[in-house]
Amino acid sequence: MSIRRCALLCLSALVVLSSTASAAENGFEYGSGLRGPAEWGGFCANGTKQSPINVVMADTVLDKSLGDRLDTEYGKCTYAVIINDKSAHHLDVEGDGSFGNLTLNGVKYELVKFHFHSPSEHTIDGVSFDLEVHLFHKSADGKFAVIAIFFNESHEDDAESPFLKQVFSWLPNITQPDTNVTTMAPITLESLPLQGSYAQYSGSLTTPPCTEGVSWVVMLNENRLVSAGIVLNYVSNTENVLSAVRRIPKGFPGSEQQARSEYKMPECHAFRPSLIRR
């Protein structure tokens, strides 16, 4: 990698850190403090389609319009920048180039980054998971689509995720807040578990400004992950940058919205919850 290319990557990371720091200063924090999720204003407090949600399986009806699988074209990115972004409360992975794309409801989105939450933000029938991965996509006209994937810790050797193993192998290099590391090997997304059941609904970003109109795809299968232990250890040693989780909103206006969620069973049937009470 050239010095100029490295400089551009580092500058890009600094821009991300700077912009998210201002958001934190304006009241963006986690926990039960004065700037925690319960105190977030704007759409976060008054929106009618806020994320995350609890996917209630019993509140689903058949929707045959969904395809057999998600329409994704993911491959390899030569380099990626992994950022311990304390200001944004995220462990972000941003590509040096495109990770690939997702076509959803006729709209093409580019995968621009992914990040992690432990425990999960979304739940299924009230059950949470050890880890939730968000694949963050953006369309040419600025619309967002996010795929959420769940993992639970496993002690079986064959449960390892090649995709996450690549990312987690770099965690010891960014234990300090607001640090980043550039991977020197391809980040491969081809092994992502995108088969099987999934839910689709129109929601929001899970951080301020909690913008609505985000197309969510929630994979409903539980995936096993040996490296979950690495993640939990990382959380305990990095001021909990991964444990930044927005809980399912309760008591906000619109909290009993009609989520219009959809999910596809492995046998290629699809369902849509008529109402999700959160």
CSV table of C-alpha atoms in Angstrom, one decimal:
chain,number,residue,atom,x,y,z
A,1,MET,CA,0.0,0.0,0.0
A,2,SER,CA,1.4,3.4,-0.9
A,3,ILE,CA,2.0,6.1,1.7
A,4,ARG,CA,-0.5,8.3,0.0
A,5,ARG,CA,-3.2,5.6,0.1
A,6,CYS,CA,-2.5,5.0,3.7
A,7,ALA,CA,-2.8,8.7,4.4
A,8,LEU,CA,-6.1,8.8,2.7
A,9,LEU,CA,-7.4,5.9,4.8
A,10,CYS,CA,-6.2,7.4,8.0
A,11,LEU,CA,-7.8,10.8,7.1
A,12,SER,CA,-11.1,9.0,6.3
A,13,ALA,CA,-11.0,7.4,9.7
A,14,LEU,CA,-10.3,10.7,11.4
A,15,VAL,CA,-13.3,12.3,9.6
A,16,VAL,CA,-15.6,9.5,10.8
A,17,LEU,CA,-14.3,10.0,14.4
A,18,SER,CA,-14.7,13.7,14.2
A,19,SER,CA,-18.2,13.7,12.9
A,20,THR,CA,-19.4,11.1,15.4
A,21,ALA,CA,-17.7,12.9,18.3
A,22,SER,CA,-19.9,15.9,17.6
A,23,ALA,CA,-23.0,13.7,17.7
A,24,ALA,CA,-21.9,12.4,21.1
A,25,GLU,CA,-21.4,15.9,22.4
A,26,ASN,CA,-24.9,16.8,21.3
A,27,GLY,CA,-26.4,14.1,23.6
A,28,PHE,CA,-25.6,10.7,22.0
A,29,GLU,CA,-24.6,8.2,24.7
A,30,TYR,CA,-25.7,4.8,25.9
A,31,GLY,CA,-26.7,3.7,29.4
A,32,SER,CA,-29.1,5.3,31.9
A,33,GLY,CA,-27.5,8.7,32.1
A,34,LEU,CA,-28.8,12.1,31.1
A,35,ARG,CA,-27.7,11.5,27.5
A,36,GLY,CA,-28.8,7.9,27.3
A,37,PRO,CA,-31.3,6.4,24.8
A,38,ALA,CA,-34.3,7.3,27.1
A,39,GLU,CA,-33.3,11.0,26.6
A,40,TRP,CA,-32.7,11.0,22.8
A,41,GLY,CA,-34.9,13.5,21.1
A,42,GLY,CA,-36.3,14.0,17.7
A,43,PHE,CA,-37.3,10.9,15.8
A,44,CYS,CA,-35.7,8.8,18.5
A,45,ALA,CA,-38.4,9.9,20.9
A,46,ASN,CA,-41.3,10.7,18.5
A,47,GLY,CA,-40.8,8.4,15.5
A,48,THR,CA,-43.5,5.9,14.5
A,49,LYS,CA,-41.2,3.3,13.0
A,50,GLN,CA,-38.2,3.0,15.3
A,51,SER,CA,-35.6,0.2,15.5
A,52,PRO,CA,-34.8,-2.2,16.9
A,53,ILE,CA,-37.9,-4.4,17.2
A,54,ASN,CA,-39.0,-7.6,18.7
A,55,VAL,CA,-39.9,-10.0,15.9
A,56,VAL,CA,-43.0,-11.9,17.2
A,57,MET,CA,-43.3,-15.1,15.2
A,58,ALA,CA,-46.9,-15.7,16.1
A,59,ASP,CA,-47.9,-12.3,14.5
A,60,THR,CA,-47.0,-13.3,11.0
A,61,VAL,CA,-49.0,-13.9,7.8
A,62,LEU,CA,-47.9,-15.5,4.5
A,63,ASP,CA,-46.2,-13.3,1.9
A,64,LYS,CA,-45.3,-15.2,-1.2
A,65,SER,CA,-43.7,-12.1,-2.9
A,66,LEU,CA,-40.3,-12.7,-1.3
A,67,GLY,CA,-37.6,-14.5,-3.2
A,68,ASP,CA,-35.9,-17.8,-2.2
A,69,ARG,CA,-32.9,-15.9,-0.9
A,70,LEU,CA,-31.5,-12.4,-0.5
A,71,ASP,CA,-30.1,-10.9,-3.7
A,72,THR,CA,-26.5,-10.1,-2.7
A,73,GLU,CA,-23.2,-9.9,-4.5
A,74,TYR,CA,-20.5,-9.9,-1.9
A,75,GLY,CA,-16.8,-10.7,-2.5
A,76,LYS,CA,-13.5,-9.6,-1.2
A,77,CYS,CA,-12.1,-6.2,-0.3
A,78,THR,CA,-8.3,-5.9,-0.6
A,79,TYR,CA,-8.1,-3.9,2.6
A,80,ALA,CA,-10.4,-2.8,5.4
A,81,VAL,CA,-10.1,-0.3,8.2
A,82,ILE,CA,-11.3,-1.6,11.6
A,83,ILE,CA,-12.0,1.3,14.0
A,84,ASN,CA,-12.6,1.2,17.7
A,85,ASP,CA,-14.8,4.3,17.5
A,86,LYS,CA,-15.6,5.2,21.1
A,87,SER,CA,-17.4,8.4,20.1
A,88,ALA,CA,-19.8,6.5,17.9
A,89,HIS,CA,-19.9,3.6,20.4
A,90,HIS,CA,-19.1,1.2,17.5
A,91,LEU,CA,-16.5,-1.2,16.3
A,92,ASP,CA,-16.7,-0.3,12.6
A,93,VAL,CA,-15.2,-2.0,9.6
A,94,GLU,CA,-15.0,0.2,6.5
A,95,GLY,CA,-13.8,-1.0,3.1
A,96,ASP,CA,-11.1,0.3,1.0
A,97,GLY,CA,-13.3,-0.1,-2.1
A,98,SER,CA,-16.6,-1.9,-2.3
A,99,PHE,CA,-17.5,-5.0,-0.3
A,100,GLY,CA,-20.3,-5.7,-2.7
A,101,ASN,CA,-24.0,-4.9,-3.0
A,102,LEU,CA,-27.5,-5.9,-2.0
A,103,THR,CA,-30.6,-5.5,-4.3
A,104,LEU,CA,-33.8,-5.2,-2.2
A,105,ASN,CA,-37.3,-4.4,-3.4
A,106,GLY,CA,-35.8,-3.4,-6.8
A,107,VAL,CA,-33.3,-0.9,-5.2
A,108,LYS,CA,-29.5,-1.5,-5.4
A,109,TYR,CA,-27.5,-0.8,-2.2
A,110,GLU,CA,-23.7,-0.8,-1.8
A,111,LEU,CA,-22.3,-2.4,1.4
A,112,VAL,CA,-20.2,0.4,2.8
A,113,LYS,CA,-19.4,-0.9,6.3
A,114,PHE,CA,-20.4,-3.3,9.1
A,115,HIS,CA,-20.4,-3.1,12.9
A,116,PHE,CA,-21.3,-5.1,15.9
A,117,HIS,CA,-23.5,-5.1,19.0
A,118,SER,CA,-23.2,-7.4,22.0
A,119,PRO,CA,-25.8,-8.4,23.1
A,120,SER,CA,-28.1,-8.1,20.2
A,121,GLU,CA,-30.4,-5.1,19.7
A,122,HIS,CA,-33.2,-7.0,17.9
A,123,THR,CA,-34.9,-9.9,19.6
A,124,ILE,CA,-37.0,-12.8,18.4
A,125,ASP,CA,-40.0,-13.6,20.6
A,126,GLY,CA,-38.2,-11.7,23.3
A,127,VAL,CA,-35.0,-13.7,23.0
A,128,SER,CA,-31.7,-11.9,22.5
A,129,PHE,CA,-28.4,-13.2,21.2
A,130,ASP,CA,-24.7,-12.9,22.2
A,131,LEU,CA,-23.8,-10.9,19.1
A,132,GLU,CA,-25.6,-9.0,16.3
A,133,VAL,CA,-23.7,-8.0,13.1
A,134,HIS,CA,-25.1,-5.0,11.1
A,135,LEU,CA,-24.2,-4.9,7.4
A,136,PHE,CA,-24.8,-1.3,6.5
A,137,HIS,CA,-25.8,-0.5,2.9
A,138,LYS,CA,-26.5,2.8,1.1
A,139,SER,CA,-28.2,3.4,-2.3
A,140,ALA,CA,-27.2,6.0,-4.9
A,141,ASP,CA,-30.0,8.3,-3.7
A,142,GLY,CA,-29.0,8.1,-0.1
A,143,LYS,CA,-31.4,5.4,1.2
A,144,PHE,CA,-30.2,2.9,3.8
A,145,ALA,CA,-30.6,-0.9,4.1
A,146,VAL,CA,-29.2,-3.0,7.0
A,147,ILE,CA,-28.9,-6.7,7.3
A,148,ALA,CA,-28.8,-8.0,10.9
A,149,ILE,CA,-27.2,-11.4,11.6
A,150,PHE,CA,-27.3,-13.2,15.0
A,151,PHE,CA,-24.6,-15.3,16.7
A,152,ASN,CA,-24.4,-17.2,19.9
A,153,GLU,CA,-21.2,-18.5,21.5
A,154,SER,CA,-20.4,-22.1,20.8
A,155,HIS,CA,-17.6,-24.5,22.0
A,156,GLU,CA,-17.7,-26.6,18.8
A,157,ASP,CA,-14.7,-26.2,16.6
A,158,ASP,CA,-16.7,-26.4,13.4
A,159,ALA,CA,-18.8,-23.4,14.5
A,160,GLU,CA,-16.2,-20.8,13.6
A,161,SER,CA,-17.2,-18.1,11.1
A,162,PRO,CA,-14.4,-17.4,8.6
A,163,PHE,CA,-15.7,-13.9,8.1
A,164,LEU,CA,-15.8,-12.9,11.7
A,165,LYS,CA,-12.5,-14.7,12.5
A,166,GLN,CA,-10.8,-12.4,10.0
A,167,VAL,CA,-12.1,-9.3,11.8
A,168,PHE,CA,-11.6,-10.5,15.3
A,169,SER,CA,-8.0,-11.5,14.7
A,170,TRP,CA,-7.3,-7.7,14.6
A,171,LEU,CA,-9.0,-6.8,17.8
A,172,PRO,CA,-5.8,-6.9,20.0
A,173,ASN,CA,-4.4,-4.1,17.8
A,174,ILE,CA,-7.2,-1.7,18.7
A,175,THR,CA,-7.9,-2.1,22.4
A,176,GLN,CA,-7.6,1.7,23.0
A,177,PRO,CA,-10.5,4.0,22.3
A,178,ASP,CA,-10.5,5.8,19.0
A,179,THR,CA,-7.8,3.7,17.4
A,180,ASN,CA,-7.9,1.9,14.0
A,181,VAL,CA,-6.0,-0.8,12.1
A,182,THR,CA,-5.8,-1.5,8.4
A,183,THR,CA,-6.0,-5.2,7.5
A,184,MET,CA,-3.3,-6.5,5.3
A,185,ALA,CA,-5.3,-9.5,4.0
A,186,PRO,CA,-8.6,-9.7,2.1
A,187,ILE,CA,-11.9,-9.5,4.1
A,188,THR,CA,-14.1,-12.2,2.7
A,189,LEU,CA,-17.8,-11.9,3.0
A,190,GLU,CA,-18.7,-15.0,0.9
A,191,SER,CA,-19.1,-17.1,4.0
A,192,LEU,CA,-21.7,-14.9,5.6
A,193,PRO,CA,-24.8,-16.9,6.8
A,194,LEU,CA,-27.4,-15.3,4.5
A,195,GLN,CA,-29.4,-18.5,3.9
A,196,GLY,CA,-32.7,-19.4,5.6
A,197,SER,CA,-35.4,-17.4,7.4
A,198,TYR,CA,-35.3,-13.6,7.5
A,199,ALA,CA,-37.5,-10.6,8.4
A,200,GLN,CA,-38.0,-7.4,6.4
A,201,TYR,CA,-39.5,-4.3,7.9
A,202,SER,CA,-39.2,-0.5,7.5
A,203,GLY,CA,-37.5,1.0,10.6
A,204,SER,CA,-34.9,3.4,11.6
A,205,LEU,CA,-31.2,3.9,12.4
A,206,THR,CA,-30.6,2.7,16.0
A,207,THR,CA,-28.5,5.7,16.8
A,208,PRO,CA,-29.3,9.4,16.7
A,209,PRO,CA,-30.8,11.0,14.6
A,210,CYS,CA,-32.7,7.7,14.4
A,211,THR,CA,-33.7,8.5,10.8
A,212,GLU,CA,-36.7,6.4,9.6
A,213,GLY,CA,-37.2,4.8,6.2
A,214,VAL,CA,-34.4,2.3,6.8
A,215,SER,CA,-35.0,-1.1,5.1
A,216,TRP,CA,-34.1,-3.8,7.7
A,217,VAL,CA,-33.5,-7.4,6.9
A,218,VAL,CA,-33.2,-9.5,10.1
A,219,MET,CA,-31.9,-13.0,9.6
A,220,LEU,CA,-33.8,-15.2,12.0
A,221,ASN,CA,-31.4,-18.2,12.2
A,222,GLU,CA,-29.1,-18.5,15.2
A,223,ASN,CA,-25.5,-18.9,14.1
A,224,ARG,CA,-22.9,-20.5,16.3
A,225,LEU,CA,-19.5,-18.8,16.9
A,226,VAL,CA,-16.5,-20.0,18.7
A,227,SER,CA,-15.0,-16.4,18.6
A,228,ALA,CA,-17.9,-15.0,20.7
A,229,GLY,CA,-15.6,-15.6,23.7
A,230,ILE,CA,-13.1,-13.3,22.0
A,231,VAL,CA,-15.7,-10.7,21.6
A,232,LEU,CA,-16.9,-10.9,25.2
A,233,ASN,CA,-13.3,-10.6,26.4
A,234,TYR,CA,-12.8,-7.6,24.0
A,235,VAL,CA,-15.9,-5.9,25.5
A,236,SER,CA,-14.5,-6.3,29.0
A,237,ASN,CA,-11.2,-4.7,28.0
A,238,THR,CA,-12.1,-1.8,25.8
A,239,GLU,CA,-14.5,0.3,27.8
A,240,ASN,CA,-17.5,-1.7,26.4
A,241,VAL,CA,-17.4,-0.2,22.8
A,242,LEU,CA,-19.3,-3.3,21.6
A,243,SER,CA,-21.9,-3.3,24.3
A,244,ALA,CA,-23.5,-0.1,22.9
A,245,VAL,CA,-27.0,-1.3,22.5
A,246,ARG,CA,-30.2,0.5,21.9
A,247,ARG,CA,-32.9,-1.5,23.7
A,248,ILE,CA,-36.3,-1.9,22.0
A,249,PRO,CA,-38.1,1.4,22.5
A,250,LYS,CA,-41.0,1.3,24.9
A,251,GLY,CA,-43.5,4.0,25.8
A,252,PHE,CA,-42.6,6.2,22.9
A,253,PRO,CA,-45.4,7.5,20.5
A,254,GLY,CA,-45.8,4.9,17.8
A,255,SER,CA,-44.3,2.1,19.9
A,256,GLU,CA,-47.2,-0.1,18.9
A,257,GLN,CA,-46.7,0.5,15.2
A,258,GLN,CA,-47.7,-1.8,12.4
A,259,ALA,CA,-44.2,-2.9,11.6
A,260,ARG,CA,-45.1,-4.7,8.3
A,261,SER,CA,-42.3,-7.1,8.9
A,262,GLU,CA,-41.7,-10.0,6.6
A,263,TYR,CA,-39.8,-13.3,7.0
A,264,LYS,CA,-39.0,-16.2,4.8
A,265,MET,CA,-39.0,-19.8,6.1
A,266,PRO,CA,-36.3,-22.2,4.9
A,267,GLU,CA,-38.8,-24.0,2.8
A,268,CYS,CA,-39.2,-20.7,0.8
A,269,HIS,CA,-42.5,-19.6,2.4
A,270,ALA,CA,-42.7,-16.0,3.6
A,271,PHE,CA,-44.6,-14.3,6.3
A,272,ARG,CA,-45.5,-10.7,7.4
A,273,PRO,CA,-46.3,-9.8,11.0
A,274,SER,CA,-49.6,-7.8,11.0
A,275,LEU,CA,-48.7,-6.1,14.3
A,276,ILE,CA,-45.7,-6.1,16.6
A,277,ARG,CA,-46.3,-4.8,20.1
A,278,ARG,CA,-43.0,-3.6,21.6
